[in-house]
mmCIF file of N, CA and C in Angstrom:
data_model
loop_
_atom_site.group_PDB
_atom_site.id
_atom_site.type_symbol
_atom_site.label_atom_id
_atom_site.label_comp_id
_atom_site.label_asym_id
_atom_site.label_seq_id
_atom_site.Cartn_x
_atom_site.Cartn_y
_atom_site.Cartn_z
ATOM 1 N N MET P 11 -15.754 17.769 1.395
ATOM 2 C CA MET P 11 -15.095 18.998 1.019
ATOM 3 C C MET P 11 -14.939 19.023 -0.504
ATOM 4 N N LYS P 12 -15.198 20.133 -1.095
ATOM 5 C CA LYS P 12 -15.043 20.327 -2.537
ATOM 6 C C LYS P 12 -13.556 20.449 -2.894
ATOM 7 N N PHE P 13 -13.247 20.138 -4.153
ATOM 8 C CA PHE P 13 -11.861 20.192 -4.612
ATOM 9 C C PHE P 13 -11.245 21.567 -4.382
ATOM 10 N N ALA P 14 -11.954 22.629 -4.726
ATOM 11 C CA ALA P 14 -11.401 23.978 -4.575
ATOM 12 C C ALA P 14 -11.036 24.261 -3.118
ATOM 13 N N ASP P 15 -11.851 23.784 -2.188
ATOM 14 C CA ASP P 15 -11.564 23.982 -0.767
ATOM 15 C C ASP P 15 -10.382 23.127 -0.323
ATOM 16 N N ALA P 16 -10.326 21.876 -0.787
ATOM 17 C CA ALA P 16 -9.216 20.986 -0.436
ATOM 18 C C ALA P 16 -7.898 21.539 -0.977
ATOM 19 N N LEU P 17 -7.945 22.084 -2.175
ATOM 20 C CA LEU P 17 -6.739 22.626 -2.805
ATOM 21 C C LEU P 17 -6.148 23.765 -1.975
ATOM 22 N N LYS P 18 -7.009 24.571 -1.361
ATOM 23 C CA LYS P 18 -6.549 25.697 -0.536
ATOM 24 C C LYS P 18 -5.763 25.232 0.691
ATOM 25 N N THR P 19 -5.962 23.990 1.109
ATOM 26 C CA THR P 19 -5.260 23.478 2.292
ATOM 27 C C THR P 19 -3.872 22.946 1.961
ATOM 28 N N LEU P 20 -3.568 22.782 0.680
ATOM 29 C CA LEU P 20 -2.272 22.228 0.265
ATOM 30 C C LEU P 20 -1.238 23.334 0.112
ATOM 31 N N PRO P 21 0.024 23.026 0.394
ATOM 32 C CA PRO P 21 1.075 24.031 0.189
ATOM 33 C C PRO P 21 1.265 24.320 -1.302
ATOM 34 N N GLU P 22 1.825 25.475 -1.570
ATOM 35 C CA GLU P 22 2.145 25.836 -2.961
ATOM 36 C C GLU P 22 3.510 25.239 -3.300
ATOM 37 N N PHE P 23 3.699 24.941 -4.565
ATOM 38 C CA PHE P 23 4.963 24.390 -5.049
ATOM 39 C C PHE P 23 5.389 25.184 -6.268
ATOM 40 N N SER P 24 6.695 25.419 -6.382
ATOM 41 C CA SER P 24 7.201 26.113 -7.561
ATOM 42 C C SER P 24 7.769 25.091 -8.533
ATOM 43 N N GLY P 25 7.833 25.484 -9.756
ATOM 44 C CA GLY P 25 8.350 24.631 -10.817
ATOM 45 C C GLY P 25 7.483 24.780 -12.049
ATOM 46 N N GLU P 26 8.072 24.470 -13.185
ATOM 47 C CA GLU P 26 7.363 24.576 -14.462
ATOM 48 C C GLU P 26 6.447 23.401 -14.723
ATOM 49 N N LYS P 27 6.952 22.213 -14.369
ATOM 50 C CA LYS P 27 6.175 21.001 -14.605
ATOM 51 C C LYS P 27 6.632 19.896 -13.681
ATOM 52 N N LEU P 28 5.806 18.899 -13.618
ATOM 53 C CA LEU P 28 6.056 17.715 -12.811
ATOM 54 C C LEU P 28 6.179 16.553 -13.793
ATOM 55 N N VAL P 29 7.235 15.769 -13.673
ATOM 56 C CA VAL P 29 7.473 14.635 -14.560
ATOM 57 C C VAL P 29 7.255 13.350 -13.773
ATOM 58 N N LEU P 30 6.410 12.479 -14.289
ATOM 59 C CA LEU P 30 6.123 11.191 -13.659
ATOM 60 C C LEU P 30 6.844 10.101 -14.424
ATOM 61 N N THR P 31 7.576 9.248 -13.681
ATOM 62 C CA THR P 31 8.299 8.144 -14.311
ATOM 63 C C THR P 31 7.937 6.835 -13.626
ATOM 64 N N ASP P 32 8.015 5.750 -14.397
ATOM 65 C CA ASP P 32 7.715 4.429 -13.841
ATOM 66 C C ASP P 32 8.958 3.854 -13.163
ATOM 67 N N ALA P 33 8.854 2.631 -12.681
ATOM 68 C CA ALA P 33 9.948 1.988 -11.947
ATOM 69 C C ALA P 33 11.210 1.851 -12.794
ATOM 70 N N ALA P 34 11.054 1.750 -14.114
ATOM 71 C CA ALA P 34 12.204 1.622 -15.008
ATOM 72 C C ALA P 34 12.796 2.979 -15.377
ATOM 73 N N GLY P 35 12.164 4.071 -14.911
ATOM 74 C CA GLY P 35 12.657 5.408 -15.221
ATOM 75 C C GLY P 35 12.077 6.008 -16.483
ATOM 76 N N ALA P 36 11.160 5.294 -17.125
ATOM 77 C CA ALA P 36 10.543 5.813 -18.348
ATOM 78 C C ALA P 36 9.496 6.870 -17.999
ATOM 79 N N GLU P 37 9.502 7.955 -18.750
ATOM 80 C CA GLU P 37 8.529 9.016 -18.527
ATOM 81 C C GLU P 37 7.135 8.535 -18.893
ATOM 82 N N VAL P 38 6.213 8.688 -17.961
ATOM 83 C CA VAL P 38 4.829 8.257 -18.146
ATOM 84 C C VAL P 38 3.946 9.445 -18.506
ATOM 85 N N ALA P 39 4.203 10.594 -17.873
ATOM 86 C CA ALA P 39 3.386 11.785 -18.103
ATOM 87 C C ALA P 39 4.083 13.005 -17.537
ATOM 88 N N THR P 40 3.621 14.170 -17.969
ATOM 89 C CA THR P 40 4.031 15.430 -17.370
ATOM 90 C C THR P 40 2.769 16.211 -17.028
ATOM 91 N N ILE P 41 2.856 17.000 -15.981
ATOM 92 C CA ILE P 41 1.750 17.862 -15.581
ATOM 93 C C ILE P 41 2.324 19.263 -15.448
ATOM 94 N N ALA P 42 1.840 20.169 -16.284
ATOM 95 C CA ALA P 42 2.337 21.541 -16.275
ATOM 96 C C ALA P 42 1.765 22.315 -15.093
ATOM 97 N N ASN P 43 2.571 23.217 -14.579
ATOM 98 C CA ASN P 43 2.117 24.144 -13.548
ATOM 99 C C ASN P 43 1.600 25.372 -14.285
ATOM 100 N N ALA P 44 0.434 25.221 -14.893
ATOM 101 C CA ALA P 44 -0.139 26.247 -15.757
ATOM 102 C C ALA P 44 -1.656 26.203 -15.633
ATOM 103 N N PRO P 45 -2.331 27.259 -16.064
ATOM 104 C CA PRO P 45 -3.794 27.240 -16.011
ATOM 105 C C PRO P 45 -4.356 25.983 -16.688
ATOM 106 N N GLY P 46 -5.326 25.385 -16.029
ATOM 107 C CA GLY P 46 -5.932 24.164 -16.549
ATOM 108 C C GLY P 46 -5.367 22.898 -15.935
ATOM 109 N N SER P 47 -4.128 22.965 -15.445
ATOM 110 C CA SER P 47 -3.522 21.794 -14.818
ATOM 111 C C SER P 47 -2.790 22.132 -13.520
ATOM 112 N N ALA P 48 -2.825 23.395 -13.106
ATOM 113 C CA ALA P 48 -2.112 23.813 -11.892
ATOM 114 C C ALA P 48 -2.635 23.097 -10.647
ATOM 115 N N GLY P 49 -3.933 22.811 -10.606
ATOM 116 C CA GLY P 49 -4.488 22.080 -9.462
ATOM 117 C C GLY P 49 -3.930 20.675 -9.389
ATOM 118 N N SER P 50 -3.866 20.001 -10.517
ATOM 119 C CA SER P 50 -3.296 18.650 -10.545
ATOM 120 C C SER P 50 -1.817 18.688 -10.191
ATOM 121 N N PHE P 51 -1.101 19.686 -10.699
ATOM 122 C CA PHE P 51 0.320 19.855 -10.365
ATOM 123 C C PHE P 51 0.480 19.944 -8.852
ATOM 124 N N ARG P 52 -0.344 20.752 -8.235
ATOM 125 C CA ARG P 52 -0.254 20.959 -6.777
ATOM 126 C C ARG P 52 -0.584 19.686 -6.007
ATOM 127 N N VAL P 53 -1.621 18.968 -6.430
ATOM 128 C CA VAL P 53 -2.001 17.721 -5.754
ATOM 129 C C VAL P 53 -0.881 16.693 -5.878
ATOM 130 N N TYR P 54 -0.390 16.472 -7.081
ATOM 131 C CA TYR P 54 0.665 15.478 -7.290
ATOM 132 C C TYR P 54 1.944 15.867 -6.545
ATOM 133 N N ALA P 55 2.302 17.152 -6.548
ATOM 134 C CA ALA P 55 3.501 17.597 -5.830
ATOM 135 C C ALA P 55 3.333 17.355 -4.335
ATOM 136 N N TYR P 56 2.163 17.642 -3.821
ATOM 137 C CA TYR P 56 1.884 17.391 -2.401
ATOM 138 C C TYR P 56 1.997 15.903 -2.079
ATOM 139 N N LEU P 57 1.384 15.064 -2.906
ATOM 140 C CA LEU P 57 1.433 13.617 -2.665
ATOM 141 C C LEU P 57 2.864 13.099 -2.708
ATOM 142 N N ALA P 58 3.644 13.592 -3.656
ATOM 143 C CA ALA P 58 5.048 13.162 -3.764
ATOM 144 C C ALA P 58 5.826 13.554 -2.519
ATOM 145 N N ARG P 59 5.566 14.748 -2.005
ATOM 146 C CA ARG P 59 6.276 15.178 -0.799
ATOM 147 C C ARG P 59 5.849 14.349 0.417
ATOM 148 N N GLN P 60 4.573 14.030 0.509
ATOM 149 C CA GLN P 60 4.060 13.276 1.655
ATOM 150 C C GLN P 60 4.486 11.809 1.632
ATOM 151 N N TYR P 61 4.498 11.203 0.438
ATOM 152 C CA TYR P 61 4.719 9.757 0.317
ATOM 153 C C TYR P 61 6.043 9.381 -0.332
ATOM 154 N N GLY P 62 6.756 10.338 -0.890
ATOM 155 C CA GLY P 62 8.020 10.049 -1.552
ATOM 156 C C GLY P 62 7.857 9.622 -3.003
ATOM 157 N N ALA P 63 6.657 9.231 -3.376
ATOM 158 C CA ALA P 63 6.303 8.811 -4.740
ATOM 159 C C ALA P 63 4.780 8.689 -4.754
ATOM 160 N N ILE P 64 4.223 8.400 -5.913
ATOM 161 C CA ILE P 64 2.777 8.215 -6.008
ATOM 162 C C ILE P 64 2.504 6.714 -6.047
ATOM 163 N N ASN P 65 2.162 6.171 -4.890
ATOM 164 C CA ASN P 65 1.818 4.751 -4.784
ATOM 165 C C ASN P 65 0.306 4.638 -4.537
ATOM 166 N N ALA P 66 -0.174 3.447 -4.257
ATOM 167 C CA ALA P 66 -1.617 3.254 -4.066
ATOM 168 C C ALA P 66 -2.144 4.072 -2.892
ATOM 169 N N GLU P 67 -1.375 4.152 -1.819
ATOM 170 C CA GLU P 67 -1.806 4.935 -0.653
ATOM 171 C C GLU P 67 -1.900 6.424 -1.000
ATOM 172 N N ALA P 68 -0.897 6.925 -1.706
ATOM 173 C CA ALA P 68 -0.915 8.323 -2.138
ATOM 174 C C ALA P 68 -2.070 8.562 -3.107
ATOM 175 N N ALA P 69 -2.292 7.612 -4.014
ATOM 176 C CA ALA P 69 -3.376 7.738 -4.978
ATOM 177 C C ALA P 69 -4.722 7.833 -4.278
ATOM 178 N N ALA P 70 -4.910 7.048 -3.230
ATOM 179 C CA ALA P 70 -6.175 7.092 -2.480
ATOM 180 C C ALA P 70 -6.391 8.480 -1.879
ATOM 181 N N GLU P 71 -5.336 9.055 -1.300
ATOM 182 C CA GLU P 71 -5.474 10.408 -0.753
ATOM 183 C C GLU P 71 -5.737 11.412 -1.865
ATOM 184 N N GLY P 72 -5.042 11.247 -2.987
ATOM 185 C CA GLY P 72 -5.257 12.142 -4.123
ATOM 186 C C GLY P 72 -6.690 12.104 -4.620
ATOM 187 N N LEU P 73 -7.263 10.921 -4.690
ATOM 188 C CA LEU P 73 -8.655 10.799 -5.140
ATOM 189 C C LEU P 73 -9.603 11.496 -4.167
ATOM 190 N N ALA P 74 -9.293 11.428 -2.879
ATOM 191 C CA ALA P 74 -10.110 12.137 -1.884
ATOM 192 C C ALA P 74 -9.970 13.653 -2.072
ATOM 193 N N ILE P 75 -8.774 14.128 -2.361
ATOM 194 C CA ILE P 75 -8.548 15.566 -2.569
ATOM 195 C C ILE P 75 -9.301 16.047 -3.804
ATOM 196 N N PHE P 76 -9.272 15.262 -4.871
ATOM 197 C CA PHE P 76 -9.966 15.662 -6.099
ATOM 198 C C PHE P 76 -11.487 15.665 -5.934
ATOM 199 N N ALA P 77 -11.973 15.076 -4.859
ATOM 200 C CA ALA P 77 -13.372 15.143 -4.421
ATOM 201 C C ALA P 77 -14.371 14.890 -5.556
ATOM 202 N N GLU P 78 -15.190 15.879 -5.860
ATOM 203 C CA GLU P 78 -16.267 15.701 -6.837
ATOM 204 C C GLU P 78 -15.739 15.368 -8.231
ATOM 205 N N HIS P 79 -14.516 15.744 -8.534
ATOM 206 C CA HIS P 79 -13.939 15.426 -9.842
ATOM 207 C C HIS P 79 -13.622 13.932 -9.966
ATOM 208 N N THR P 80 -13.369 13.272 -8.833
ATOM 209 C CA THR P 80 -13.113 11.834 -8.849
ATOM 210 C C THR P 80 -14.352 11.079 -9.299
ATOM 211 N N GLU P 81 -15.494 11.472 -8.792
ATOM 212 C CA GLU P 81 -16.755 10.833 -9.208
ATOM 213 C C GLU P 81 -17.011 11.070 -10.694
ATOM 214 N N ASP P 82 -16.761 12.292 -11.155
ATOM 215 C CA ASP P 82 -16.950 12.608 -12.571
ATOM 216 C C ASP P 82 -15.994 11.793 -13.438
ATOM 217 N N ALA P 83 -14.751 11.648 -12.989
ATOM 218 C CA ALA P 83 -13.760 10.870 -13.741
ATOM 219 C C ALA P 83 -14.165 9.406 -13.824
ATOM 220 N N SER P 84 -14.713 8.866 -12.739
ATOM 221 C CA SER P 84 -15.150 7.467 -12.746
ATOM 222 C C SER P 84 -16.265 7.234 -13.753
ATOM 223 N N GLY P 85 -17.123 8.219 -13.912
ATOM 224 C CA GLY P 85 -18.234 8.082 -14.850
ATOM 225 C C GLY P 85 -17.895 8.447 -16.279
ATOM 226 N N HIS P 86 -16.764 9.126 -16.456
ATOM 227 C CA HIS P 86 -16.365 9.589 -17.793
ATOM 228 C C HIS P 86 -14.875 9.372 -18.005
ATOM 229 N N PRO P 87 -14.438 8.104 -18.158
ATOM 230 C CA PRO P 87 -13.007 7.832 -18.362
ATOM 231 C C PRO P 87 -12.437 8.656 -19.523
ATOM 232 N N GLY P 88 -11.258 9.212 -19.285
ATOM 233 C CA GLY P 88 -10.595 10.020 -20.300
ATOM 234 C C GLY P 88 -10.821 11.513 -20.122
ATOM 235 N N LYS P 89 -11.852 11.893 -19.380
ATOM 236 C CA LYS P 89 -12.164 13.308 -19.186
ATOM 237 C C LYS P 89 -11.169 13.977 -18.238
ATOM 238 N N HIS P 90 -10.686 13.221 -17.252
ATOM 239 C CA HIS P 90 -9.753 13.738 -16.248
ATOM 240 C C HIS P 90 -8.535 12.807 -16.176
ATOM 241 N N PRO P 91 -7.592 12.925 -17.112
ATOM 242 C CA PRO P 91 -6.480 11.965 -17.174
ATOM 243 C C PRO P 91 -5.630 11.893 -15.910
ATOM 244 N N ASN P 92 -5.466 13.006 -15.205
ATOM 245 C CA ASN P 92 -4.652 12.968 -13.993
ATOM 246 C C ASN P 92 -5.349 12.217 -12.865
ATOM 247 N N ILE P 93 -6.661 12.223 -12.864
ATOM 248 C CA ILE P 93 -7.425 11.433 -11.895
ATOM 249 C C ILE P 93 -7.481 9.983 -12.364
ATOM 250 N N ASP P 94 -7.668 9.774 -13.659
ATOM 251 C CA ASP P 94 -7.660 8.409 -14.214
ATOM 252 C C ASP P 94 -6.368 7.689 -13.836
ATOM 253 N N ARG P 95 -5.256 8.418 -13.871
ATOM 254 C CA ARG P 95 -3.956 7.824 -13.540
ATOM 255 C C ARG P 95 -3.949 7.336 -12.087
ATOM 256 N N LEU P 96 -4.520 8.122 -11.180
ATOM 257 C CA LEU P 96 -4.575 7.719 -9.772
ATOM 258 C C LEU P 96 -5.474 6.502 -9.589
ATOM 259 N N ILE P 97 -6.584 6.471 -10.300
ATOM 260 C CA ILE P 97 -7.481 5.308 -10.247
ATOM 261 C C ILE P 97 -6.734 4.071 -10.731
ATOM 262 N N GLY P 98 -5.961 4.222 -11.798
ATOM 263 C CA GLY P 98 -5.166 3.115 -12.333
ATOM 264 C C GLY P 98 -4.118 2.624 -11.348
ATOM 265 N N LEU P 99 -3.488 3.547 -10.627
ATOM 266 C CA LEU P 99 -2.485 3.152 -9.628
ATOM 267 C C LEU P 99 -3.126 2.394 -8.474
ATOM 268 N N MET P 100 -4.335 2.772 -8.118
ATOM 269 C CA MET P 100 -5.055 2.040 -7.068
ATOM 270 C C MET P 100 -5.297 0.602 -7.516
ATOM 271 N N ALA P 101 -5.661 0.428 -8.774
ATOM 272 C CA ALA P 101 -5.977 -0.899 -9.303
ATOM 273 C C ALA P 101 -4.719 -1.751 -9.500
ATOM 274 N N SER P 102 -3.644 -1.130 -9.980
ATOM 275 C CA SER P 102 -2.445 -1.893 -10.333
ATOM 276 C C SER P 102 -1.472 -2.072 -9.164
ATOM 277 N N GLY P 103 -1.485 -1.127 -8.240
ATOM 278 C CA GLY P 103 -0.506 -1.166 -7.157
ATOM 279 C C GLY P 103 0.864 -0.657 -7.580
ATOM 280 N N ASP P 104 0.979 -0.141 -8.804
ATOM 281 C CA ASP P 104 2.248 0.401 -9.285
ATOM 282 C C ASP P 104 2.592 1.693 -8.556
ATOM 283 N N THR P 105 3.830 2.143 -8.723
ATOM 284 C CA THR P 105 4.297 3.385 -8.117
ATOM 285 C C THR P 105 4.920 4.246 -9.205
ATOM 286 N N LEU P 106 4.638 5.536 -9.148
ATOM 287 C CA LEU P 106 5.266 6.485 -10.055
ATOM 288 C C LEU P 106 6.158 7.425 -9.261
ATOM 289 N N ASN P 107 7.335 7.668 -9.787
ATOM 290 C CA ASN P 107 8.259 8.623 -9.190
ATOM 291 C C ASN P 107 7.956 10.011 -9.755
ATOM 292 N N VAL P 108 8.260 11.029 -8.976
ATOM 293 C CA VAL P 108 7.913 12.393 -9.347
ATOM 294 C C VAL P 108 9.161 13.272 -9.293
ATOM 295 N N ARG P 109 9.318 14.074 -10.331
ATOM 296 C CA ARG P 109 10.395 15.053 -10.377
ATOM 297 C C ARG P 109 9.795 16.388 -10.804
ATOM 298 N N ILE P 110 10.039 17.433 -10.043
ATOM 299 C CA ILE P 110 9.555 18.768 -10.397
ATOM 300 C C ILE P 110 10.708 19.539 -11.013
ATOM 301 N N ILE P 111 10.445 20.102 -12.185
ATOM 302 C CA ILE P 111 11.485 20.893 -12.861
ATOM 303 C C ILE P 111 10.935 22.248 -13.250
#
């Protein structure tokens, strides 16, 4: 399934942005609910609701949702930072907490 098709299956979420924090509570990243990042906002919000946080299991599902973009991100590190972050969580086993504001 292509990313655009997978995205249509996810619920919509309201909020201006999503804030990701590490185990110590330090802000790691933000993802705006705006053109250019709204898809990532929706994926991360969905994963947070399903798993309670973004852990390795959630990251694996997220990478499947991002579909063809995951392959592109693997071949071009830095091009898709929100996908790179999920790849990193798979490798490290770390967990990120999510807050939508």
